[in-house]
Short mmCIF file of C-alpha atoms in Angstrom, two decimals:
data_model
loop_
_atom_site.label_atom_id
_atom_site.label_comp_id
_atom_site.label_asym_id
_atom_site.label_seq_id
_atom_site.Cartn_x
_atom_site.Cartn_y
_atom_site.Cartn_z
CA MET A 1 4.29 -53.23 -71.85
CA SER A 2 5.62 -53.98 -68.62
CA ALA A 3 6.11 -56.58 -66.92
CA GLN A 4 2.83 -58.66 -65.12
CA LEU A 5 3.36 -59.19 -61.76
CA LEU A 6 1.01 -61.36 -59.88
CA LEU A 7 1.08 -60.30 -56.16
CA VAL A 8 -0.38 -63.24 -53.43
CA ASP A 9 -0.80 -62.08 -50.06
CA ASP A 10 -2.91 -62.59 -47.31
CA GLU A 11 -2.64 -58.17 -44.99
CA PRO A 12 -5.04 -55.32 -47.19
CA GLY A 13 -2.75 -52.56 -45.82
CA LEU A 14 1.10 -54.45 -46.75
CA ARG A 15 -0.99 -56.23 -50.75
CA GLU A 16 -2.30 -52.66 -51.57
CA ALA A 17 0.72 -51.05 -50.27
CA VAL A 18 3.52 -53.60 -52.13
CA GLN A 19 0.78 -53.11 -55.43
CA ASP A 20 0.77 -49.32 -54.97
CA TYR A 21 4.59 -49.23 -55.15
CA LEU A 22 5.65 -51.80 -57.94
CA GLN A 23 3.02 -49.79 -59.91
CA GLU A 24 4.83 -46.51 -59.97
CA HIS A 25 8.07 -48.14 -61.01
CA GLY A 26 5.96 -49.52 -64.19
CA PHE A 27 4.67 -52.91 -63.68
CA THR A 28 1.42 -53.97 -64.01
CA VAL A 29 0.17 -55.90 -61.40
CA GLN A 30 -2.96 -58.14 -59.55
CA ALA A 31 -3.28 -58.65 -56.57
CA ALA A 32 -4.47 -61.94 -54.41
CA SER A 33 -5.58 -61.85 -51.05
CA ASN A 34 -5.28 -66.04 -51.13
CA ALA A 35 -3.68 -68.61 -53.18
CA GLY A 36 -7.55 -70.06 -54.15
CA ASP A 37 -7.82 -66.75 -55.73
CA ALA A 38 -3.65 -66.20 -57.25
CA TRP A 39 -4.55 -69.72 -58.26
CA GLN A 40 -7.74 -68.71 -60.47
CA MET A 41 -6.03 -65.59 -61.80
CA LEU A 42 -3.51 -67.94 -63.10
CA GLN A 43 -5.59 -69.98 -65.51
CA THR A 44 -6.81 -67.50 -66.92
CA ARG A 45 -3.69 -64.68 -67.65
CA THR A 46 -0.56 -66.10 -66.60
CA PRO A 47 2.04 -63.92 -65.16
CA ASP A 48 6.16 -62.77 -66.26
CA LEU A 49 7.12 -63.05 -61.50
CA VAL A 50 4.41 -63.98 -58.36
CA ILE A 51 5.09 -62.14 -55.57
CA SER A 52 3.97 -64.39 -52.44
CA ASP A 53 3.44 -64.29 -49.11
CA ILE A 54 4.29 -68.02 -46.84
CA MET A 55 1.71 -67.15 -44.09
CA MET A 56 -1.46 -67.20 -45.62
CA PRO A 57 -4.18 -68.76 -44.39
CA GLN A 58 -5.73 -72.42 -45.99
CA VAL A 59 -3.06 -72.63 -48.91
CA ASP A 60 0.60 -71.63 -47.21
CA GLY A 61 3.35 -70.15 -49.92
CA TYR A 62 4.92 -73.32 -49.36
CA GLN A 63 2.43 -75.27 -51.03
CA PHE A 64 1.23 -72.90 -53.79
CA LEU A 65 4.98 -72.66 -54.80
CA GLU A 66 4.70 -75.97 -54.91
CA GLN A 67 1.27 -76.45 -57.21
CA LEU A 68 3.66 -74.13 -59.07
CA ARG A 69 6.29 -76.21 -59.78
CA GLU A 70 4.08 -79.25 -60.72
CA ASP A 71 2.31 -77.99 -63.48
CA PRO A 72 4.20 -77.40 -66.46
CA ARG A 73 3.30 -74.37 -68.00
CA PHE A 74 4.16 -72.20 -63.86
CA LYS A 75 7.54 -74.65 -63.98
CA SER A 76 10.13 -72.50 -65.06
CA LEU A 77 7.96 -68.91 -63.63
CA PRO A 78 9.74 -66.58 -61.16
CA VAL A 79 8.98 -66.52 -57.60
CA VAL A 80 9.84 -64.00 -54.98
CA PHE A 81 9.01 -64.71 -51.48
CA LEU A 82 8.27 -61.67 -49.19
CA THR A 83 7.36 -62.91 -45.66
CA ALA A 84 7.46 -62.72 -42.04
CA ARG A 85 9.62 -65.66 -41.39
CA GLY A 86 12.78 -64.57 -42.39
CA MET A 87 15.00 -66.94 -40.57
CA THR A 88 18.09 -68.22 -41.99
CA THR A 89 16.40 -71.75 -42.03
CA ASP A 90 12.65 -69.93 -43.70
CA ARG A 91 14.74 -69.08 -46.09
CA ILE A 92 17.03 -72.60 -47.27
CA GLN A 93 12.72 -73.82 -47.17
CA GLY A 94 11.69 -71.88 -48.93
CA TYR A 95 15.05 -71.82 -51.92
CA GLN A 96 14.20 -75.40 -51.33
CA ALA A 97 10.65 -75.42 -51.90
CA GLY A 98 11.52 -73.51 -55.28
CA CYS A 99 11.44 -70.36 -54.75
CA ASP A 100 14.36 -67.99 -57.04
CA ALA A 101 13.82 -64.81 -54.02
CA TYR A 102 13.44 -65.00 -50.56
CA LEU A 103 12.82 -61.52 -48.82
CA PRO A 104 12.15 -61.79 -45.34
CA LYS A 105 9.62 -57.99 -43.82
CA PRO A 106 10.06 -55.87 -42.87
CA PHE A 107 11.86 -54.56 -46.24
CA ASP A 108 13.24 -52.55 -48.23
CA PRO A 109 10.58 -51.64 -51.17
CA ASP A 110 13.54 -50.00 -53.14
CA GLU A 111 15.66 -53.81 -52.88
CA LEU A 112 11.98 -55.69 -53.96
CA VAL A 113 11.77 -54.13 -57.14
CA ALA A 114 15.64 -54.41 -57.92
CA ILE A 115 14.61 -58.01 -57.05
CA VAL A 116 11.85 -58.16 -59.21
CA GLU A 117 13.65 -56.37 -61.88
CA ASN A 118 16.96 -58.34 -61.71
CA LEU A 119 14.53 -61.91 -62.30
CA LEU A 120 13.11 -60.71 -65.16
#
């Protein structure tokens, strides 16, 4: 059975492109356009890994990650930040918040696949 991924990004074009690329590499991908929808999806199915943008409306990626880490069901769920915020201070903030990997945009999709495979 292929690994189940949850992709959270408010930018439709990027979300669809990343979803298609990951599916072409054998992953099953559920996609959400915001953290609220992603949280609802998590209540019915726990993925093997979450890929999340940081800059999203209402609940940003840091807040979403905090919700995940506070819930015993998702405390150890691997989370990859995929974001336009690529400064060193942003990456440090992501790791301090509890993300497992941080990939700044623009990115090489093969690197994302390698990160996902490494974390699974």
